[in-house]
Structure formats: C-alpha cells, structure tokens
CSV table of C-alpha atoms and ligand atoms in Angstrom, one decimal:
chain,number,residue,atom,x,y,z
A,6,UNK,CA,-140.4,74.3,-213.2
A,7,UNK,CA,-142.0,74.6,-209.8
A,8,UNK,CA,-143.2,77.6,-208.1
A,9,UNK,CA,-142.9,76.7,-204.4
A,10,UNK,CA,-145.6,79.4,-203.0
A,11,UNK,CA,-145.2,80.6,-199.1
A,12,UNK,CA,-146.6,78.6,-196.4
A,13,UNK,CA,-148.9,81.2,-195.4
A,14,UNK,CA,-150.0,82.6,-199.2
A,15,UNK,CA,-152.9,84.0,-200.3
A,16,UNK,CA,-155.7,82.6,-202.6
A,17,UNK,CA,-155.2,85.7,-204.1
A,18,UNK,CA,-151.3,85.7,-204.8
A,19,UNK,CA,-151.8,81.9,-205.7
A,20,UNK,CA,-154.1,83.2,-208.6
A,21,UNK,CA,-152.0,86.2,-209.2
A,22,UNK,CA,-148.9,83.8,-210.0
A,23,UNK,CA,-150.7,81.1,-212.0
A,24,UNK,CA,-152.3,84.2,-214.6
A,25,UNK,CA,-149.3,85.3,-214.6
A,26,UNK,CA,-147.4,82.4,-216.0
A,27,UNK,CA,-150.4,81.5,-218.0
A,28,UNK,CA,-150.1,85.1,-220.1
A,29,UNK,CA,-146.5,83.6,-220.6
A,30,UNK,CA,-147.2,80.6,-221.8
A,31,UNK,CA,-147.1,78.4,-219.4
A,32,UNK,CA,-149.6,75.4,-219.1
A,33,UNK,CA,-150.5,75.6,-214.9
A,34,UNK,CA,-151.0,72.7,-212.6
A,35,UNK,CA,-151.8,73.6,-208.7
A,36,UNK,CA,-150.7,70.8,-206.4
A,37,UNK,CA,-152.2,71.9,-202.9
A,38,UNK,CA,-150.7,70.1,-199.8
A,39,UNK,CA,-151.5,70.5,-196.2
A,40,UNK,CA,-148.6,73.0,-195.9
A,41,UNK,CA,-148.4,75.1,-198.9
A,42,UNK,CA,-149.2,75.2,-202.1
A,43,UNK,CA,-147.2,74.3,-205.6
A,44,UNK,CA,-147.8,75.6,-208.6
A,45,UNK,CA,-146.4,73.6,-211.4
A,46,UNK,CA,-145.4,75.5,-214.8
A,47,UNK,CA,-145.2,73.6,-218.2
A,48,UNK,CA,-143.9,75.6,-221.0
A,49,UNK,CA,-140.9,77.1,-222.4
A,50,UNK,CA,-138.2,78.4,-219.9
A,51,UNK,CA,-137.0,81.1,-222.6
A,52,UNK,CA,-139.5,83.6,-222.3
A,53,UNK,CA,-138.3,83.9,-218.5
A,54,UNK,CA,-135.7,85.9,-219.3
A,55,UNK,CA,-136.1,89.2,-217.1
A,56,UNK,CA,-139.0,88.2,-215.6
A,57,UNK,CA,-138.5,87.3,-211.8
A,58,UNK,CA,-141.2,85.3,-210.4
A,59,UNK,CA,-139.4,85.3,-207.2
A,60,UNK,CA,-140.4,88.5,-206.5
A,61,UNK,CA,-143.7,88.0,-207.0
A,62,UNK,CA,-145.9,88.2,-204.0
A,63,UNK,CA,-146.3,85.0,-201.4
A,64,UNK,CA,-143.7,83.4,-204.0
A,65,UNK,CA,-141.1,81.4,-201.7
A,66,UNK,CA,-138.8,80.1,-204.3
A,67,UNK,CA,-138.8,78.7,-208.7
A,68,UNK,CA,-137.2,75.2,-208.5
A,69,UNK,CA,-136.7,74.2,-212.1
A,70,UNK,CA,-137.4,70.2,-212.9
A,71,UNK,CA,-134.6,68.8,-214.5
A,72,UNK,CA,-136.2,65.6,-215.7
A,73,UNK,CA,-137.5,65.4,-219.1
A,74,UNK,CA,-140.7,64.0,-217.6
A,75,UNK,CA,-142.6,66.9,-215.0
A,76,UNK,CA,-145.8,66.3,-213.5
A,77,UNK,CA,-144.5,62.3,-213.1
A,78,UNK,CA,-141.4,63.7,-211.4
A,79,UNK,CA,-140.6,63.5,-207.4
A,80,UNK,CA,-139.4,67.1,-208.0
A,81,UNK,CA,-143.0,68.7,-209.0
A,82,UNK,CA,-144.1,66.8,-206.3
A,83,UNK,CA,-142.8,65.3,-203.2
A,84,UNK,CA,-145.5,63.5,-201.6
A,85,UNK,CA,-146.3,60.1,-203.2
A,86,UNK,CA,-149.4,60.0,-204.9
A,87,UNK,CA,-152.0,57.6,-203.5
A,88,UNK,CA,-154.8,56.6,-206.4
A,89,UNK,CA,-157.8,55.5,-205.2
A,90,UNK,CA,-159.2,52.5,-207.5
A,91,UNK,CA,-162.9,51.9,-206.5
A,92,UNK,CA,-162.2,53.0,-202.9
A,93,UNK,CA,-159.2,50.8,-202.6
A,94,UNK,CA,-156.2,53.6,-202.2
A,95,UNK,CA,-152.9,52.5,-203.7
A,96,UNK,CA,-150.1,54.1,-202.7
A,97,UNK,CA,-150.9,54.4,-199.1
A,98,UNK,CA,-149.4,52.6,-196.0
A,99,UNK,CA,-150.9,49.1,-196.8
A,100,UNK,CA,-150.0,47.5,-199.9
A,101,UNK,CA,-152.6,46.2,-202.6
A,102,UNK,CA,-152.9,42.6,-204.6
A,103,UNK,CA,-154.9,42.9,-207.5
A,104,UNK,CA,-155.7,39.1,-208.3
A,105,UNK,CA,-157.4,37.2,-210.6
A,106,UNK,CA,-157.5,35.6,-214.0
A,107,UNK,CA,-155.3,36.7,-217.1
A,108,UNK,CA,-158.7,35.6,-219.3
A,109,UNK,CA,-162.3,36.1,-218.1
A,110,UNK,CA,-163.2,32.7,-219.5
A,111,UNK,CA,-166.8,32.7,-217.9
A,112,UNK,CA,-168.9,33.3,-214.9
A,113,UNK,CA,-168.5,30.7,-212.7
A,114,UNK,CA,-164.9,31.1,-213.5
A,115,UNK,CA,-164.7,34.5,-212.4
A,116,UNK,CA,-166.7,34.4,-209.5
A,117,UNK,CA,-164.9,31.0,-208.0
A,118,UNK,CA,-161.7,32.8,-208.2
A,119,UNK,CA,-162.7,36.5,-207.2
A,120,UNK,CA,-164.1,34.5,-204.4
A,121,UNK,CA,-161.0,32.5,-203.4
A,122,UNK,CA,-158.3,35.3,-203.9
A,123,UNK,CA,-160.7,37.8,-201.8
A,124,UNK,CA,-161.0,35.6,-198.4
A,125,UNK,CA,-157.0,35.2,-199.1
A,126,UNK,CA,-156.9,39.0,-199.0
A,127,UNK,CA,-156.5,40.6,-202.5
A,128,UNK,CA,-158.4,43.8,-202.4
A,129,UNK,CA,-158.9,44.2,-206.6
A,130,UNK,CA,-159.7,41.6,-209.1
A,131,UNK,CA,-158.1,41.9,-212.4
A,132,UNK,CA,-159.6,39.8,-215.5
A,133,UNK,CA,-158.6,40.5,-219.5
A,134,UNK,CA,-161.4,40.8,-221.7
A,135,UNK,CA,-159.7,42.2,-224.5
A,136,UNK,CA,-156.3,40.0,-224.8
A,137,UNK,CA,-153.1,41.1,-226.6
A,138,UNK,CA,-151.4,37.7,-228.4
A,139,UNK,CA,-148.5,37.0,-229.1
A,140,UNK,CA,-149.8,34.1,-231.8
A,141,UNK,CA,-153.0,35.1,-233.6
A,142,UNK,CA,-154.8,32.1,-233.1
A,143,UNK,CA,-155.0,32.4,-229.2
A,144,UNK,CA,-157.7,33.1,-227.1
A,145,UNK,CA,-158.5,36.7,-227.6
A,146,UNK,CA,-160.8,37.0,-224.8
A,147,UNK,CA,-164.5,37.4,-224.6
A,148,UNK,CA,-164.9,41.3,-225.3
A,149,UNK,CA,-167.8,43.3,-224.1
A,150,UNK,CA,-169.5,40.0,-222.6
A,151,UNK,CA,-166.4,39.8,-220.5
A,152,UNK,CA,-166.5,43.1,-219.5
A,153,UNK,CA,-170.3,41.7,-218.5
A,154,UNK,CA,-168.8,39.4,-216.4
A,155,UNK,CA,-166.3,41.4,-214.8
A,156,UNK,CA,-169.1,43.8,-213.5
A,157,UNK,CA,-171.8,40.7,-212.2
A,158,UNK,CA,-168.6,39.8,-210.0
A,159,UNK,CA,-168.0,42.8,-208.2
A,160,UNK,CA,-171.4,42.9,-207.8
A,161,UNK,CA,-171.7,40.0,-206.0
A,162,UNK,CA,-168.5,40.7,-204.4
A,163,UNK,CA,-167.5,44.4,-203.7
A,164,UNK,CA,-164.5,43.7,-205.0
A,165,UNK,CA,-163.2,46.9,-208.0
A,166,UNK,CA,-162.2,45.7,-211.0
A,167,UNK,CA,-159.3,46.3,-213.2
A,168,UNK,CA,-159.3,45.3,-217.0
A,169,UNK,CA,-156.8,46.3,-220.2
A,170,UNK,CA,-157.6,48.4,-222.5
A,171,UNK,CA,-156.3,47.8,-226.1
A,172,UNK,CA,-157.9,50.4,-228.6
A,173,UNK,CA,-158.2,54.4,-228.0
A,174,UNK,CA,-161.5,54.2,-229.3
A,175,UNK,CA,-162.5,51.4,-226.3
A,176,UNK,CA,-161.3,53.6,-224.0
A,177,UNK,CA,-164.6,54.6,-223.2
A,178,UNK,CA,-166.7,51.2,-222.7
A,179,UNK,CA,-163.6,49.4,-220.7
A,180,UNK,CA,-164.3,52.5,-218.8
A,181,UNK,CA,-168.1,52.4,-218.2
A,182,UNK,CA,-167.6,49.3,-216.7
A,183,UNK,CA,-163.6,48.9,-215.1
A,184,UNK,CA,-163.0,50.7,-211.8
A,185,UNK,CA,-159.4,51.2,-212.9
A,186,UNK,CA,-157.5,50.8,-216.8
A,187,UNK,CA,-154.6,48.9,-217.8
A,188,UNK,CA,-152.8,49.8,-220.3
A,189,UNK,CA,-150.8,46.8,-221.5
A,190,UNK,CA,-146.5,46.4,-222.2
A,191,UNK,CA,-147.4,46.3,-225.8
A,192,UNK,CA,-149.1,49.2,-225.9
A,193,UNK,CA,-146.7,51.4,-223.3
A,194,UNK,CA,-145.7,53.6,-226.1
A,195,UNK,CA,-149.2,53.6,-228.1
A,196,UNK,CA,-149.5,57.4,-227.4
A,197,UNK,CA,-153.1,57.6,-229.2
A,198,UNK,CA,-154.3,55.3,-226.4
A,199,UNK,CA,-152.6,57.3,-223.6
A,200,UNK,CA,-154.0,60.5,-224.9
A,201,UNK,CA,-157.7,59.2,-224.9
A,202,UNK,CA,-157.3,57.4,-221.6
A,203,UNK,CA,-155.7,60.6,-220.3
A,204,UNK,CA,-159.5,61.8,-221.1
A,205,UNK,CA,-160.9,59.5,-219.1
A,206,UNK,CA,-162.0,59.8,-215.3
A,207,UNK,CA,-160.7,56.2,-214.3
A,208,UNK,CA,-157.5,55.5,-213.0
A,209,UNK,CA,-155.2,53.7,-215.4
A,210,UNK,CA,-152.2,51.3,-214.4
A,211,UNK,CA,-149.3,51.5,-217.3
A,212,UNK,CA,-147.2,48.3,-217.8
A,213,UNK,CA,-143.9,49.3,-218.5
A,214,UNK,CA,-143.0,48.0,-221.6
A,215,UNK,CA,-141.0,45.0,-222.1
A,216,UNK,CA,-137.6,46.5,-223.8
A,217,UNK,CA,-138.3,50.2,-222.3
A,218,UNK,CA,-136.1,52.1,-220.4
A,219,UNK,CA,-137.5,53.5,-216.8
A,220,UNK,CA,-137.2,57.1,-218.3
A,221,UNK,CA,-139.4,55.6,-221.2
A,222,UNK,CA,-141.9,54.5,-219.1
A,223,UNK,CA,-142.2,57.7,-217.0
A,224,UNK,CA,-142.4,59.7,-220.3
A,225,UNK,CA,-145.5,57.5,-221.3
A,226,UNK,CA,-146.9,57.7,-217.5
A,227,UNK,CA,-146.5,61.7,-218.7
A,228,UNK,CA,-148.8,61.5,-221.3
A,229,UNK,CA,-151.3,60.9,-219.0
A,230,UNK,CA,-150.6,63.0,-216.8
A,231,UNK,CA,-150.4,65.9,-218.9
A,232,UNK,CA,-153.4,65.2,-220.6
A,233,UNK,CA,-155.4,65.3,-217.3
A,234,UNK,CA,-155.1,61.9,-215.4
A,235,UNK,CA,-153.4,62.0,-212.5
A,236,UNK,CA,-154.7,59.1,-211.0
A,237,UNK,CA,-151.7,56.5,-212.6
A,238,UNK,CA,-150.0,53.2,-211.0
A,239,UNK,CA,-146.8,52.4,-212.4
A,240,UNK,CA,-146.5,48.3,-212.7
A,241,UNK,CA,-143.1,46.4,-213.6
A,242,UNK,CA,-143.6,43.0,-214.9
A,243,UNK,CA,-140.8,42.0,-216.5
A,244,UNK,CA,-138.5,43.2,-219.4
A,245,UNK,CA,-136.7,41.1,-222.1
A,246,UNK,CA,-133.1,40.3,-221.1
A,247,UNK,CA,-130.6,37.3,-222.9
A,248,UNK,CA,-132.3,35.3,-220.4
A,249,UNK,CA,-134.6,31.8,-221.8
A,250,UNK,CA,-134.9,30.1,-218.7
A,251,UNK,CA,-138.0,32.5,-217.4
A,252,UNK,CA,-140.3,34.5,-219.4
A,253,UNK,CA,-139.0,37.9,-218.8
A,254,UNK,CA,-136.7,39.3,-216.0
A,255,UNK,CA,-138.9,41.3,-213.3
A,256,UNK,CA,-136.6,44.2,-213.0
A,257,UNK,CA,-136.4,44.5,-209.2
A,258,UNK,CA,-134.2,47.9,-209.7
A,259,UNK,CA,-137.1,49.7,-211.5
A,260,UNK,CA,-139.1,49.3,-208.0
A,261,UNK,CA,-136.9,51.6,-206.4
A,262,UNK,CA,-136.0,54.0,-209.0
A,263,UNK,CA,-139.2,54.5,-209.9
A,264,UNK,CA,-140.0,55.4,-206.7
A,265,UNK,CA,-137.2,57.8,-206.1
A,266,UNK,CA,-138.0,59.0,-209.5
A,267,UNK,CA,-141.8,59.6,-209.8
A,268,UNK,CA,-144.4,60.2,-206.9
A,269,UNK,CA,-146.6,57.7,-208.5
A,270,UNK,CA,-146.9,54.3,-207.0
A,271,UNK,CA,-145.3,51.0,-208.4
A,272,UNK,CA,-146.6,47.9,-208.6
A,273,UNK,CA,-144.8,44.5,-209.5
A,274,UNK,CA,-146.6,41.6,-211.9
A,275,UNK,CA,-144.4,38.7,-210.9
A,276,UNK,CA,-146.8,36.3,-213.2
A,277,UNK,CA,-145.8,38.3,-216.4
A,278,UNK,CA,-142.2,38.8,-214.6
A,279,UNK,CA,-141.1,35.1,-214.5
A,280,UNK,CA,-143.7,33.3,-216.7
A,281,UNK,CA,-143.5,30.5,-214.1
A,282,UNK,CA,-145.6,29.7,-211.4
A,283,UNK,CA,-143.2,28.3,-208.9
A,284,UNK,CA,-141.5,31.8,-209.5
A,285,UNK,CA,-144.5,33.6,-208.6
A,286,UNK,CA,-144.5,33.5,-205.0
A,287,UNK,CA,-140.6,34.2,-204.4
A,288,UNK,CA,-140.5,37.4,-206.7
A,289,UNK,CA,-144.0,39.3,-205.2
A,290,UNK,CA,-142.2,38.8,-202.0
A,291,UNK,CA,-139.1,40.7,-203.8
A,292,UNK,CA,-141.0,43.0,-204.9
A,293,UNK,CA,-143.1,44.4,-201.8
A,294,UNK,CA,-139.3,43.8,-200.0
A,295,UNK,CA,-138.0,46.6,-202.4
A,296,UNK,CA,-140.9,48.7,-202.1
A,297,UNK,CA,-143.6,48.1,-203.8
A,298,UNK,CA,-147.0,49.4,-203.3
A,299,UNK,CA,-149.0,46.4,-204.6
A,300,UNK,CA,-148.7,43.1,-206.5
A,301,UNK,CA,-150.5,41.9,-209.5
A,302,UNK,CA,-151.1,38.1,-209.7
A,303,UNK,CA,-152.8,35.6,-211.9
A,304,UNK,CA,-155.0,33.1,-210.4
A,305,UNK,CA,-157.5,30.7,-211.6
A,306,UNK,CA,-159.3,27.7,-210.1
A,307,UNK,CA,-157.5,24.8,-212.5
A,308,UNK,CA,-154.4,26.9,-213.9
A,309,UNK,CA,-153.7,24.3,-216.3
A,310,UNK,CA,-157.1,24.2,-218.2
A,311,UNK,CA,-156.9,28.5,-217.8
A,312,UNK,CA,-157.1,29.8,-221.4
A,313,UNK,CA,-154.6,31.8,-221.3
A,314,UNK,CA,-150.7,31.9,-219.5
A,315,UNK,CA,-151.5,28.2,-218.1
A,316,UNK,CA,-148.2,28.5,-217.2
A,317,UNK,CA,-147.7,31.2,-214.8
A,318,UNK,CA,-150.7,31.2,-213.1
A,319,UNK,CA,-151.3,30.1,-209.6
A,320,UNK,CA,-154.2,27.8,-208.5
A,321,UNK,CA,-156.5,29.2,-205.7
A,322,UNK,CA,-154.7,27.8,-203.1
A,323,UNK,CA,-150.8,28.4,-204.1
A,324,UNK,CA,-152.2,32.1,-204.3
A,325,UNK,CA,-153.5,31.9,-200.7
A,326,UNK,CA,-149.9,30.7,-199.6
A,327,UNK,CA,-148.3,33.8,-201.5
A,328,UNK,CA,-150.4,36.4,-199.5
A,329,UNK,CA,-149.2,34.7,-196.2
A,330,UNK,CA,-145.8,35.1,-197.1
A,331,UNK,CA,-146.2,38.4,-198.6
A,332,UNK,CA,-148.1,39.5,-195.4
A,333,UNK,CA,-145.1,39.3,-193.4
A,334,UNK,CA,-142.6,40.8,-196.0
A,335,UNK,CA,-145.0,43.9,-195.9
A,336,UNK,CA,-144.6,44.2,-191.9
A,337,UNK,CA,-140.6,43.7,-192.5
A,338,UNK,CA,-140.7,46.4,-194.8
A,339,UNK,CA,-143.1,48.3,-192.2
A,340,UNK,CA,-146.2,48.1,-194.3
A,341,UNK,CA,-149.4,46.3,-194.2
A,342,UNK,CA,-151.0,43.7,-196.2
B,25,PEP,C1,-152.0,40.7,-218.7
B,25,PEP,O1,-152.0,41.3,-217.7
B,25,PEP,O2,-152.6,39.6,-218.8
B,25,PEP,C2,-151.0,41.1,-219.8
B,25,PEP,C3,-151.3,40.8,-221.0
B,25,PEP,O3,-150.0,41.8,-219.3
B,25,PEP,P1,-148.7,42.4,-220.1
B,25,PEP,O4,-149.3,43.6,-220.9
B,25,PEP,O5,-147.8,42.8,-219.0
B,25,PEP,O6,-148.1,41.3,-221.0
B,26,MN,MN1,-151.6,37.3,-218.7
C-alpha cells in the first residue's frame, strides 16, 4: 500500500509514520515529489487490522496497490520515472537511441560505428562483450577486453555505454566499466542476477523475456527494485509468436501497457524485434509512435561481415536514415529526438 502524506506535512510526521509502519512490519520506501510526499509500505496487510493509519498525523489518505508488483507500479507512484544513464536522462521529454554493435568485435570497429551513429544522433552506444548464443559455437564476444574497448570509445567520444551482463558474479566488473546494465531476454527471470544487479549503483535495462507475460516482466523489473535499484528501463524486443517469417514479434501492445502499468520507462529493440534489417526502420518508428521513451538499434560499419546478428543489423548509413524518420515520429507524438 501507499501512504499518501498531506501536502503540507511535517519531516517530523513523515518520520513518525514510516517508524511506525516499520515496528509493524513493513519494509518503507519514501518517494518525495514536489508536492507531497509518499510513503510506500511493503509487508503484510494483516497486521493492519485495528490500526488506522489515517488518523495518523499529516496522513492524507492509505491507497492499497492492487498489483502483485509495488514499487514498479503506476499506483506507488504516479510520475514516470526518468533514469539518468551517464547523464543521458531516459524517460524525459526527448526520446533516447542507444546504438551500436550487437558484438564489440574490435577497436576500430567500435569507434567507426560509435562515431557514425553519434553525428546521426544516438545519445548511448550499446556493444555485447559477454554474448548469450543460441548455438555454442558462435561468437561469444570478447569479455573483459571488450569491456576495454567499450570504455577507450566513450572516451574518445563522450558517448555512455551500455553492455549485458550475464553472470551475478560479473555484476560487478560490467559495472566498473558500463554506464548502464542490460540484463538480457534469456536471463529476465534469472533472479540471482537481478538480486546482485539490484546491488549495484548502475542503472540496469531488463529485456523482457521472449515468451513472458508483461506482468512477468514487471515482477522481474521488481526484483530490482526491491532490492534497491530504482534506476530501471523496461525494453521490449520481441516475443516468440507462431510467426517464422521474422525473428520474433515486437509486441507493440506491451509499449503502452507497460506504460500505463509501471512508472518506469520503455524502450523498444526493433533489431531483436524483427530479426530483419529492412524491418528495422519501420518498427522503431512504431515504437516511438506508441510511446516509447527510446530505441535500441544494432549498427555496424559492414553488417554482413558483423560477427554477430548479420542479419538484423543496419549499416551506418541505413541507421542514419532511421533517426531522420524517427525524428519526426517523435515530434508527431510531441516528443523530441
Ligand atoms: C543483444 O542485445 O544483443 C541481445 C542478445 O539481446 P536479447 O537479450 O534481447 O536477445
Ligand atoms: Mn544482438
């Protein structure tokens, strides 16, 4: 539940309530807005029985959450969150393209392409060090020398860097050097790995995973939250349907729901989404048209020699064509790009 205090409260009845439901219980998260502050209540509702909290000093009203999932929910907080990944805020008025390779493959690479996708306007560059494979004799990325790589080019560039994460107990190298953590669809439900990126300071982006439901993926997004990481994008990028002709199906739906669900801002993977390059373009503009805060792309400067999803990444110059376009679907929608 949520305890909604008066506009003009008290430090002193703020701290009077949250003792008070810590002696029953209660695990206590304050939420402070410009107008008033909320005080959010984790625990078991049974031990309210007889105990009125509305009549509790500054106390304006108790609105109980009704979702499974709390601190993600829209109803412990109203305003959306905004997470701010290296200094670039996500969540905000203007939308955010993270861009880059799905493998770091090597310097040159990295830097050519962080480059490119920079002047075009993407704000964060994302590069896999650590890959998850389907087949086990794919390229598995370059590991800590990737992670190397990753921070050489925003370095040279300015640009924060965003990077999965595949193991609870890497948690805290990816971290030394990523400005924000990705926690990969195969790994949406590896709760060990949410609880110890919960730990960390970083911000973390959680793929939904491929065959989860929405409410599966804001329970995950909960584990972080819960453990102490606020700081958490939500990114669609495709679930499995009966479909072969793409990859995955980018579930435009989840966009909105999500939104309406959770406070936390949504971003859309149209690479992963469609698996097809020509598919790339169309669906990011979809996907800031029903609402999302931010894209994430693959890019790299010969697609077809790129180590790793050849086949849905855009070259340098298709990807500069696909901010243009998704430039002015963000003013349609009243955002900026
Ligand atoms: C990736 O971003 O390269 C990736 C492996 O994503 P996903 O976990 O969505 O498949
Ligand atoms: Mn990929």
């Amino acid at each position: 539940m949520i305890v909604v205090m008066r506009a003009g409260a008290t430090e002193d009845q703020i701290a009077r309530v949250s003792q008070r439901l810590r002696d029953l219980g209660f695990g206590v998260h304050l939420s402070r807005g410009a107008e008033r502050t909320v005080i959010g209540a984790i625990g078991d509702k049974a031990v309210l029985t007889g105990v009125d909290l509305e009549a509790m000093q500054g106390v304006e009203r108790v609105v109980p959450i009704r979702q499974p999932f709390k601190l993600v929910s829209r109803e412990f907080r109203t305003e959306a969150t905004v997470v701010d990944v290296g200094g670039v805020l996500v969540g905000g008025p203007q939308i955010v393209v993270m861009a880059g390779p799905c493998s770091i493959e090597s310097y040159e690479q990295l830097l050519e392409t962080a480059r490119a996708v920079q002047a075009a306007g993407a704000r964060i560059l994302r590069g896999g060090a650590y890959k998850p494979r389907t087949s086990p004799y794919g390229f598995r990325g370059l590991g800590e020398e990737g992670l190397r790589l990753l921070a050489a080019v925003r370095q040279q560039t300015g640009m924060p860097v965003i990077t999965e994460v595949m193991r609870p107990d890497q948690v805290e190298l990816v971290a030394s050097y990523a400005d924000c953590l990705q926690i990969g669809t195969r790994n949406m439900q590896n709760f060990e790995l949410l609880r110890e990126a919960a730990q960390s300071t970083k911000p973390v982006m959680l793929k939904r995973g491929m065959s989860a439901l929405v409410q599966e993926w804001l329970m995950a997004a909960e584990y972080l939250l819960a453990g102490g990481n606020h700081q958490v994008i939500l990114c669609e990028r495709g679930i499995r349907t009966f479909e072969t002709g793409t990859r995955f199906t980018m579930d435009l739906n989840a966009v909105p729901l999500a939104k309406e669900l959770s406070h936390l801002p949504v971003v859309v993977d149209p690479s992963h989404g469609t698996g097809k390059a020509s598919l790339v373009a169309p669906l990011a503009r979809a996907g800031i048209a029903v609402g999302a805060d931010g894209l994430i792309v693959e890019a790299h400067p010969d697609p077809a020699e790129a180590l790793s999803d050849a086949a849905q990444t855009l070259s340098l110059e298709e990807f500069a064509a696909m901010m243009h376009q998704v430039r002015s679907i963000a003013e349609a929608v009243g955002r900026s790009a």
